[in-house]
mmCIF file of C-alpha atoms in Angstrom:
data_model
loop_
_atom_site.group_PDB
_atom_site.id
_atom_site.type_symbol
_atom_site.label_atom_id
_atom_site.label_comp_id
_atom_site.label_asym_id
_atom_site.label_seq_id
_atom_site.Cartn_x
_atom_site.Cartn_y
_atom_site.Cartn_z
ATOM 1 C CA MET A 1 0.000 0.000 0.000
ATOM 2 C CA LEU A 2 1.570 3.239 -1.162
ATOM 3 C CA TYR A 3 -0.609 5.603 0.770
ATOM 4 C CA LYS A 4 -2.999 5.113 3.587
ATOM 5 C CA GLU A 5 -6.558 6.250 3.539
ATOM 6 C CA VAL A 6 -7.151 9.289 5.749
ATOM 7 C CA LYS A 7 -10.489 9.028 7.416
ATOM 8 C CA GLU A 8 -12.218 12.355 7.968
ATOM 9 C CA LYS A 9 -13.436 12.648 11.504
ATOM 10 C CA LYS A 10 -17.117 13.443 11.831
ATOM 11 C CA MET A 11 -19.235 14.959 14.552
ATOM 12 C CA LYS A 12 -22.824 13.873 14.885
ATOM 13 C CA SER A 13 -25.790 16.040 15.642
ATOM 14 C CA ASN A 14 -29.454 16.432 14.794
ATOM 15 C CA CYS A 15 -31.372 18.863 12.629
ATOM 16 C CA ILE A 16 -33.369 21.413 14.631
ATOM 17 C CA GLU A 17 -36.111 21.352 11.987
ATOM 18 C CA CYS A 18 -36.717 17.618 11.384
ATOM 19 C CA ASP A 19 -34.476 15.921 13.967
ATOM 20 C CA GLY A 20 -32.746 14.026 11.187
ATOM 21 C CA GLY A 21 -29.159 12.954 11.822
ATOM 22 C CA ILE A 22 -26.429 15.315 10.625
ATOM 23 C CA GLU A 23 -22.757 14.554 10.361
ATOM 24 C CA VAL A 24 -20.272 17.369 9.985
ATOM 25 C CA SER A 25 -16.523 17.333 9.670
ATOM 26 C CA ASP A 26 -14.723 17.958 12.963
ATOM 27 C CA ASP A 27 -12.871 20.966 11.486
ATOM 28 C CA VAL A 28 -16.018 23.063 10.942
ATOM 29 C CA LEU A 29 -16.017 26.612 12.215
ATOM 30 C CA LYS A 30 -18.638 28.620 14.032
ATOM 31 C CA GLY A 31 -20.811 30.438 11.485
ATOM 32 C CA GLU A 32 -20.492 27.782 8.770
ATOM 33 C CA ILE A 33 -23.664 26.763 6.983
ATOM 34 C CA VAL A 34 -24.584 23.103 6.599
ATOM 35 C CA THR A 35 -27.642 21.681 4.889
ATOM 36 C CA CYS A 36 -29.727 18.929 6.417
ATOM 37 C CA SER A 37 -29.794 16.044 3.939
ATOM 38 C CA GLU A 38 -33.177 14.911 5.287
ATOM 39 C CA CYS A 39 -35.257 18.089 4.986
ATOM 40 C CA GLY A 40 -33.025 20.568 3.149
ATOM 41 C CA GLN A 41 -33.006 23.177 5.907
ATOM 42 C CA ASP A 42 -29.871 25.360 5.881
ATOM 43 C CA LEU A 43 -28.381 25.456 9.373
ATOM 44 C CA GLU A 44 -25.780 27.831 10.768
ATOM 45 C CA ILE A 45 -23.391 26.516 13.398
ATOM 46 C CA SER A 46 -23.959 28.940 16.252
ATOM 47 C CA SER A 47 -21.617 27.307 18.758
ATOM 48 C CA LEU A 48 -19.125 24.480 19.038
ATOM 49 C CA ASN A 49 -18.429 23.088 22.447
ATOM 50 C CA GLY A 50 -16.151 20.090 22.426
ATOM 51 C CA GLY A 51 -17.988 17.580 20.263
ATOM 52 C CA SER A 52 -21.333 19.290 20.724
ATOM 53 C CA ILE A 53 -22.782 21.486 17.997
ATOM 54 C CA THR A 54 -25.589 24.010 18.331
ATOM 55 C CA PHE A 55 -27.468 25.030 15.192
ATOM 56 C CA VAL A 56 -29.731 27.934 14.368
ATOM 57 C CA LYS A 57 -31.696 28.222 11.137
ATOM 58 C CA ALA A 58 -29.510 29.990 8.581
ATOM 59 C CA GLU A 59 -30.785 33.323 7.376
ATOM 60 C CA VAL A 60 -31.694 33.552 3.721
ATOM 61 C CA GLU A 61 -31.520 36.704 1.612
ATOM 62 C CA GLY A 62 -34.295 39.032 2.752
ATOM 63 C CA GLU A 63 -36.213 41.312 0.427
ATOM 64 C CA ASP A 64 -34.636 44.330 2.155
ATOM 65 C CA TRP A 65 -31.045 43.072 1.797
ATOM 66 C CA GLY A 66 -28.585 45.013 -0.292
ATOM 67 C CA GLU A 67 -27.086 48.426 -0.731
ATOM 68 C CA MET B 1 -26.368 41.137 13.031
ATOM 69 C CA ARG B 2 -28.692 38.469 14.398
ATOM 70 C CA GLY B 3 -29.955 40.296 17.431
ATOM 71 C CA LEU B 4 -29.412 43.518 19.310
ATOM 72 C CA ILE B 5 -31.402 45.171 22.062
ATOM 73 C CA LEU B 6 -31.501 48.938 21.868
ATOM 74 C CA ALA B 7 -34.033 50.571 24.155
ATOM 75 C CA SER B 8 -34.681 54.281 24.528
ATOM 76 C CA ASN B 9 -33.897 54.019 28.255
ATOM 77 C CA ASN B 10 -30.794 51.916 27.637
ATOM 78 C CA ILE B 11 -28.352 54.176 25.857
ATOM 79 C CA PRO B 12 -25.487 52.202 24.320
ATOM 80 C CA ASP B 13 -22.246 52.383 26.230
ATOM 81 C CA PRO B 14 -19.951 54.865 24.439
ATOM 82 C CA GLU B 15 -17.026 52.576 25.227
ATOM 83 C CA ASN B 16 -18.605 49.908 23.070
ATOM 84 C CA PHE B 17 -19.965 52.053 20.273
ATOM 85 C CA GLY B 18 -17.582 55.013 19.973
ATOM 86 C CA LYS B 19 -18.662 58.425 18.718
ATOM 87 C CA VAL B 20 -18.899 57.858 14.978
ATOM 88 C CA LEU B 21 -20.323 54.700 13.432
ATOM 89 C CA VAL B 22 -20.474 53.568 9.829
ATOM 90 C CA GLN B 23 -23.736 51.722 9.187
ATOM 91 C CA ARG B 24 -22.988 48.642 7.070
ATOM 92 C CA CYS B 25 -25.936 46.356 7.863
ATOM 93 C CA VAL B 26 -26.988 44.297 4.840
ATOM 94 C CA SER B 27 -30.648 44.488 5.919
ATOM 95 C CA TYR B 28 -32.208 47.893 5.256
ATOM 96 C CA GLN B 29 -34.771 47.632 8.054
ATOM 97 C CA ARG B 30 -32.246 46.559 10.697
ATOM 98 C CA GLY B 31 -29.795 49.232 9.610
ATOM 99 C CA PHE B 32 -32.400 51.978 9.513
ATOM 100 C CA HIS B 33 -33.802 51.201 12.960
ATOM 101 C CA THR B 34 -30.437 50.737 14.675
ATOM 102 C CA THR B 35 -29.284 54.033 13.156
ATOM 103 C CA ALA B 36 -32.364 55.773 14.594
ATOM 104 C CA PHE B 37 -31.620 54.466 18.086
ATOM 105 C CA LEU B 38 -27.901 55.228 17.892
ATOM 106 C CA GLU B 39 -28.587 58.789 16.726
ATOM 107 C CA GLN B 40 -31.044 59.219 19.575
ATOM 108 C CA ALA B 41 -28.196 58.167 21.912
ATOM 109 C CA GLY B 42 -26.074 61.010 20.557
ATOM 110 C CA LYS B 43 -23.958 59.027 18.111
ATOM 111 C CA THR B 44 -22.973 60.200 14.651
ATOM 112 C CA VAL B 45 -23.998 57.510 12.200
ATOM 113 C CA ILE B 46 -22.886 57.457 8.573
ATOM 114 C CA ASN B 47 -25.250 57.625 6.873
ATOM 115 C CA THR B 48 -27.922 59.336 8.938
ATOM 116 C CA LYS B 49 -31.331 57.744 9.289
ATOM 117 C CA ASP B 50 -32.819 60.542 7.163
ATOM 118 C CA VAL B 51 -30.422 59.735 4.313
ATOM 119 C CA ALA B 52 -31.160 56.010 4.725
ATOM 120 C CA GLN B 53 -34.887 56.694 4.590
ATOM 121 C CA ILE B 54 -34.607 58.686 1.358
ATOM 122 C CA CYS B 55 -32.253 56.202 -0.318
ATOM 123 C CA GLY B 56 -34.024 53.094 0.986
ATOM 124 C CA ASN B 57 -37.137 53.836 -1.047
ATOM 125 C CA LYS B 58 -36.750 54.426 -4.792
ATOM 126 C CA ALA B 59 -39.884 56.558 -4.977
ATOM 127 C CA ILE B 60 -38.645 58.884 -2.237
ATOM 128 C CA THR B 61 -35.170 58.988 -3.823
ATOM 129 C CA THR B 62 -36.610 59.989 -7.196
ATOM 130 C CA THR B 63 -38.868 62.710 -5.836
ATOM 131 C CA THR B 64 -36.091 64.079 -3.593
ATOM 132 C CA LEU B 65 -33.640 64.260 -6.511
ATOM 133 C CA GLU B 66 -36.213 65.840 -8.799
ATOM 134 C CA LYS B 67 -37.031 68.500 -6.208
ATOM 135 C CA SER B 68 -33.349 69.511 -6.288
ATOM 136 C CA GLY B 69 -33.310 69.721 -10.067
ATOM 137 C CA ILE B 70 -31.349 66.487 -10.593
ATOM 138 C CA PRO B 71 -32.303 64.810 -13.905
ATOM 139 C CA VAL B 72 -34.116 61.499 -13.286
ATOM 140 C CA PRO B 73 -35.913 59.038 -15.597
ATOM 141 C CA ARG B 74 -39.639 59.715 -16.133
ATOM 142 C CA THR B 75 -41.326 57.904 -13.259
ATOM 143 C CA ALA B 76 -44.862 57.251 -12.024
ATOM 144 C CA ILE B 77 -46.074 55.942 -8.686
ATOM 145 C CA CYS B 78 -49.353 54.032 -8.849
ATOM 146 C CA PHE B 79 -51.503 52.162 -6.353
ATOM 147 C CA SER B 80 -53.703 50.039 -8.586
ATOM 148 C CA ILE B 81 -53.352 47.965 -11.740
ATOM 149 C CA ASP B 82 -55.622 50.308 -13.718
ATOM 150 C CA THR B 83 -53.666 53.448 -12.845
ATOM 151 C CA ALA B 84 -50.356 51.651 -13.467
ATOM 152 C CA LEU B 85 -51.533 50.512 -16.915
ATOM 153 C CA GLU B 86 -52.671 54.068 -17.674
ATOM 154 C CA ALA B 87 -49.274 55.457 -16.583
ATOM 155 C CA ILE B 88 -47.472 52.891 -18.764
ATOM 156 C CA LYS B 89 -49.718 53.775 -21.742
ATOM 157 C CA ASN B 90 -48.873 57.463 -21.318
ATOM 158 C CA MET B 91 -45.155 56.675 -20.977
ATOM 159 C CA GLY B 92 -45.119 54.242 -23.904
ATOM 160 C CA TYR B 93 -43.673 50.710 -23.938
ATOM 161 C CA PRO B 94 -41.117 49.487 -22.999
ATOM 162 C CA VAL B 95 -41.066 50.453 -19.326
ATOM 163 C CA VAL B 96 -39.451 49.086 -16.183
ATOM 164 C CA VAL B 97 -41.311 48.178 -13.005
ATOM 165 C CA LYS B 98 -39.231 48.185 -9.824
ATOM 166 C CA PRO B 99 -39.965 47.411 -6.181
ATOM 167 C CA VAL B 100 -39.560 50.691 -4.248
ATOM 168 C CA LEU B 101 -37.663 48.778 -1.562
ATOM 169 C CA GLY B 102 -34.952 46.404 -2.686
ATOM 170 C CA SER B 103 -31.489 46.059 -4.073
ATOM 171 C CA TRP B 104 -29.101 43.985 -6.192
ATOM 172 C CA GLY B 105 -31.493 44.218 -9.155
ATOM 173 C CA ARG B 106 -34.053 42.030 -7.397
ATOM 174 C CA GLY B 107 -37.559 42.233 -8.857
ATOM 175 C CA ILE B 108 -36.672 44.782 -11.534
ATOM 176 C CA ILE B 109 -38.676 43.791 -14.594
ATOM 177 C CA PRO B 110 -38.640 45.168 -18.143
ATOM 178 C CA ILE B 111 -42.135 45.269 -19.627
ATOM 179 C CA LYS B 112 -42.624 45.377 -23.389
ATOM 180 C CA ASP B 113 -46.376 44.884 -23.845
ATOM 181 C CA ILE B 114 -49.694 45.221 -22.057
ATOM 182 C CA ASP B 115 -50.194 41.492 -21.506
ATOM 183 C CA THR B 116 -46.912 41.194 -19.613
ATOM 184 C CA ALA B 117 -47.688 44.414 -17.754
ATOM 185 C CA ARG B 118 -51.043 43.116 -16.561
ATOM 186 C CA GLY B 119 -49.503 39.784 -15.498
ATOM 187 C CA ILE B 120 -46.673 41.358 -13.529
ATOM 188 C CA LEU B 121 -48.954 43.885 -11.839
ATOM 189 C CA GLU B 122 -51.423 41.133 -10.906
ATOM 190 C CA ILE B 123 -48.639 39.143 -9.235
ATOM 191 C CA ASN B 124 -47.740 42.212 -7.158
ATOM 192 C CA GLU B 125 -51.389 42.868 -6.290
ATOM 193 C CA GLY B 126 -51.433 40.099 -3.698
ATOM 194 C CA GLU B 127 -48.292 41.374 -1.994
ATOM 195 C CA HIS B 128 -48.046 43.411 1.188
ATOM 196 C CA GLY B 129 -46.442 46.679 2.236
ATOM 197 C CA THR B 130 -44.365 48.602 -0.269
ATOM 198 C CA ASN B 131 -44.906 45.891 -2.915
ATOM 199 C CA GLN B 132 -48.366 47.410 -3.360
ATOM 200 C CA VAL B 133 -46.694 50.585 -4.628
ATOM 201 C CA TYR B 134 -46.082 50.315 -8.375
ATOM 202 C CA TYR B 135 -42.942 52.248 -9.335
ATOM 203 C CA VAL B 136 -43.094 52.540 -13.096
ATOM 204 C CA GLN B 137 -40.226 54.065 -15.032
ATOM 205 C CA GLU B 138 -39.432 54.751 -18.664
ATOM 206 C CA MET B 139 -36.930 52.298 -20.183
ATOM 207 C CA VAL B 140 -34.083 54.692 -20.831
ATOM 208 C CA ASP B 141 -32.408 54.309 -24.227
ATOM 209 C CA ARG B 142 -28.905 53.660 -22.896
ATOM 210 C CA PRO B 143 -25.784 51.636 -23.759
ATOM 211 C CA PRO B 144 -25.583 48.228 -21.985
ATOM 212 C CA ARG B 145 -23.983 49.856 -18.989
ATOM 213 C CA ASP B 146 -24.475 52.499 -16.332
ATOM 214 C CA ILE B 147 -22.132 54.642 -14.265
ATOM 215 C CA ARG B 148 -21.561 54.111 -10.554
ATOM 216 C CA SER B 149 -19.943 56.964 -8.662
ATOM 217 C CA ILE B 150 -18.871 56.617 -5.068
ATOM 218 C CA VAL B 151 -19.229 59.864 -3.188
ATOM 219 C CA VAL B 152 -17.586 60.251 0.205
ATOM 220 C CA GLY B 153 -18.344 63.580 1.859
ATOM 221 C CA ASP B 154 -17.817 66.279 -0.749
ATOM 222 C CA GLU B 155 -15.635 64.196 -3.024
ATOM 223 C CA VAL B 156 -16.341 61.768 -5.876
ATOM 224 C CA VAL B 157 -13.804 59.119 -4.839
ATOM 225 C CA THR B 158 -14.159 57.005 -7.959
ATOM 226 C CA SER B 159 -16.475 56.328 -10.900
ATOM 227 C CA VAL B 160 -16.824 53.140 -12.906
ATOM 228 C CA TYR B 161 -18.861 51.798 -15.793
ATOM 229 C CA ARG B 162 -20.963 48.781 -14.834
ATOM 230 C CA TYR B 163 -21.612 46.523 -17.839
ATOM 231 C CA SER B 164 -24.387 43.940 -17.831
ATOM 232 C CA ALA B 165 -23.324 40.294 -17.665
ATOM 233 C CA PRO B 166 -23.902 38.225 -20.833
ATOM 234 C CA GLY B 167 -27.604 37.403 -21.192
ATOM 235 C CA GLU B 168 -28.524 39.949 -18.526
ATOM 236 C CA TRP B 169 -29.815 43.503 -19.035
ATOM 237 C CA ARG B 170 -29.398 44.692 -15.439
ATOM 238 C CA THR B 171 -25.983 46.160 -14.673
ATOM 239 C CA ASN B 172 -25.775 45.193 -10.989
ATOM 240 C CA VAL B 173 -22.467 43.668 -9.902
ATOM 241 C CA ALA B 174 -24.627 41.339 -7.775
ATOM 242 C CA LYS B 175 -26.055 40.054 -11.084
ATOM 243 C CA GLY B 176 -22.585 39.380 -12.491
ATOM 244 C CA GLY B 177 -21.999 42.806 -14.050
ATOM 245 C CA ARG B 178 -18.394 43.772 -14.712
ATOM 246 C CA THR B 179 -16.804 47.132 -14.029
ATOM 247 C CA GLU B 180 -14.377 49.310 -15.975
ATOM 248 C CA PRO B 181 -12.826 52.636 -15.037
ATOM 249 C CA TYR B 182 -14.794 55.732 -16.079
ATOM 250 C CA LYS B 183 -13.019 59.047 -16.404
ATOM 251 C CA ILE B 184 -15.424 61.546 -14.967
ATOM 252 C CA GLY B 185 -15.699 65.082 -16.362
ATOM 253 C CA SER B 186 -16.186 68.140 -14.198
ATOM 254 C CA ALA B 187 -19.861 68.588 -15.228
ATOM 255 C CA GLU B 188 -20.627 64.950 -14.326
ATOM 256 C CA GLU B 189 -18.723 65.264 -11.082
ATOM 257 C CA ASP B 190 -20.814 68.309 -10.212
ATOM 258 C CA LEU B 191 -24.010 66.356 -10.972
ATOM 259 C CA PHE B 192 -23.041 63.450 -8.677
ATOM 260 C CA LEU B 193 -22.079 65.832 -5.875
ATOM 261 C CA ARG B 194 -25.378 67.713 -6.236
ATOM 262 C CA ALA B 195 -27.242 64.389 -6.129
ATOM 263 C CA ALA B 196 -25.360 63.408 -2.963
ATOM 264 C CA LYS B 197 -26.198 66.747 -1.372
ATOM 265 C CA ALA B 198 -29.861 66.429 -2.391
ATOM 266 C CA VAL B 199 -30.310 63.217 -0.354
ATOM 267 C CA GLY B 200 -28.378 64.577 2.632
ATOM 268 C CA GLY B 201 -24.785 63.551 1.878
ATOM 269 C CA GLY B 202 -22.431 61.021 3.452
ATOM 270 C CA ILE B 203 -21.027 57.848 1.881
ATOM 271 C CA LEU B 204 -23.107 57.081 -1.178
ATOM 272 C CA GLY B 205 -23.160 54.971 -4.335
ATOM 273 C CA ILE B 206 -24.850 56.987 -7.048
ATOM 274 C CA ASP B 207 -25.933 55.343 -10.296
ATOM 275 C CA ALA B 208 -26.531 57.168 -13.563
ATOM 276 C CA MET B 209 -27.693 56.131 -17.018
ATOM 277 C CA GLU B 210 -26.409 57.704 -20.218
ATOM 278 C CA SER B 211 -29.603 58.833 -21.966
ATOM 279 C CA PRO B 212 -29.609 60.634 -25.337
ATOM 280 C CA ASP B 213 -30.251 63.828 -23.333
ATOM 281 C CA GLY B 214 -27.417 63.324 -20.857
ATOM 282 C CA LEU B 215 -26.980 61.560 -17.535
ATOM 283 C CA LEU B 216 -30.058 60.569 -15.529
ATOM 284 C CA ILE B 217 -29.639 59.577 -11.891
ATOM 285 C CA HIS B 218 -31.701 56.479 -11.186
ATOM 286 C CA GLU B 219 -30.470 55.288 -7.821
ATOM 287 C CA VAL B 220 -28.621 56.425 -4.708
ATOM 288 C CA ASN B 221 -27.379 53.681 -2.364
ATOM 289 C CA SER B 222 -26.831 54.601 1.270
ATOM 290 C CA THR B 223 -24.909 51.464 2.326
ATOM 291 C CA VAL B 224 -22.783 51.421 -0.795
ATOM 292 C CA GLU B 225 -20.997 48.238 -1.820
ATOM 293 C CA PHE B 226 -17.788 48.757 -3.741
ATOM 294 C CA ARG B 227 -16.352 45.354 -4.687
ATOM 295 C CA GLY B 228 -16.878 46.161 -8.374
ATOM 296 C CA ALA B 229 -15.543 49.712 -8.145
ATOM 297 C CA SER B 230 -12.497 48.527 -6.166
ATOM 298 C CA SER B 231 -11.613 45.869 -8.715
ATOM 299 C CA ALA B 232 -11.709 48.313 -11.652
ATOM 300 C CA THR B 233 -9.590 51.082 -10.154
ATOM 301 C CA SER B 234 -6.601 51.451 -7.876
ATOM 302 C CA ILE B 235 -8.458 53.930 -5.671
ATOM 303 C CA ASP B 236 -8.490 52.923 -2.014
ATOM 304 C CA ILE B 237 -12.187 53.477 -1.271
ATOM 305 C CA ALA B 238 -12.041 51.986 2.227
ATOM 306 C CA SER B 239 -9.319 54.454 3.245
ATOM 307 C CA ALA B 240 -11.402 57.372 1.930
ATOM 308 C CA ILE B 241 -14.303 56.161 4.073
ATOM 309 C CA ILE B 242 -12.050 55.899 7.139
ATOM 310 C CA ARG B 243 -10.627 59.406 6.549
ATOM 311 C CA TYR B 244 -14.121 60.859 6.211
ATOM 312 C CA SER B 245 -15.362 59.078 9.365
ATOM 313 C CA HIS B 246 -12.309 60.287 11.244
ATOM 314 C CA SER B 247 -12.935 63.876 10.136
ATOM 315 C CA LEU B 248 -16.481 63.692 11.515
ATOM 316 C CA SER B 249 -15.210 62.384 14.858
ATOM 317 C CA LYS B 250 -13.207 65.597 15.290
ATOM 318 C CA ARG B 251 -16.180 67.903 14.874
#
C-alpha cells in the first residue's frame, strides 16, 4: 500500500427542523452553513463546544437586503 | 447582526460604540432602525437615518432628486393595476417596473407589452407593504452599462462603468456585471455631488444612465458596496471612508 486512507473525523448532531441525523466534519467553524440532507433546511453553526454542535436556522436573503 | 437590544432608556455604552459609526448592515430595516436608536443616543452615524430613509425607497429617492433639479428618468407611482396601466400607456412601452424597496437588481422587470404588464402587476397585487406601490419608469435608451460613482463627503472618490453580464440587461455587480474605469468630467462630477447633497450627503453609491439627453440619476445607495468599483480602479475606497469618518469624529 503506497498511501494510507485518511479518514475524515465526523461529529454527529441532529437537525433542529426535522431531527434528522447530521454529520459534519470535525474541522467546521462557528458560522459555517450546513444543509440537512433529510429536509433541506440550511443550518448555521452557532456554537461548538467540544464535540457538541448548536445550530440555528440559517438566514436567507431578505427582500430588504442590499445596498 | 442576528440580534441587538436597543431601548430608549438603555443608551449604548460609548465605550462599546464610539462616537462615529459607519452603518454597514446588509438588511435595510435593521440598519435603519439601529441608526435611529444610535442617533437618539447622541452618536454620529454614517449615513444618517434621514439619508437612509430617502435612499431606501426608490420613490422617495426619485422625488427628492427631482425637487433639487437632478435629472431622473420619467417615473410614475401608482396604487392600482388600472392606474399603473394608464401610466405605462402614457409613458409608452417598454417600461421598467421596480420594487420601491430592494437592491441587487431584485424584482426589476422590463415590460414590453400590455399582456406582460397586466400579469406582472397582478402578481404584485397580492403582496403586502411597499410591494403594493407600483414604481413605473421609462426604459431609458442607454448603452448596456451604467455609471456608478462613489461619493464620500464632498468628493467623488471614484467612478466606474458597470456593464451587464452576458444574457442579462441589469448592470448590478450582484447580477454578475463587470466594471471598468470611467473618467469623470467636471460637469458629471458636479451632478453626482449635487445628487449626494440632495439626499443629505455622506457615503453614497450613485448610479446614472447615459440617456440621449445626458446623464439621468436612477439610484442612490446609502450602504454602498464597492467590490466592483475597487476591482476596476486602484483607488483605495475603504481608506477614503475611514478618513471621512475620522474627520467627523473631530467635529
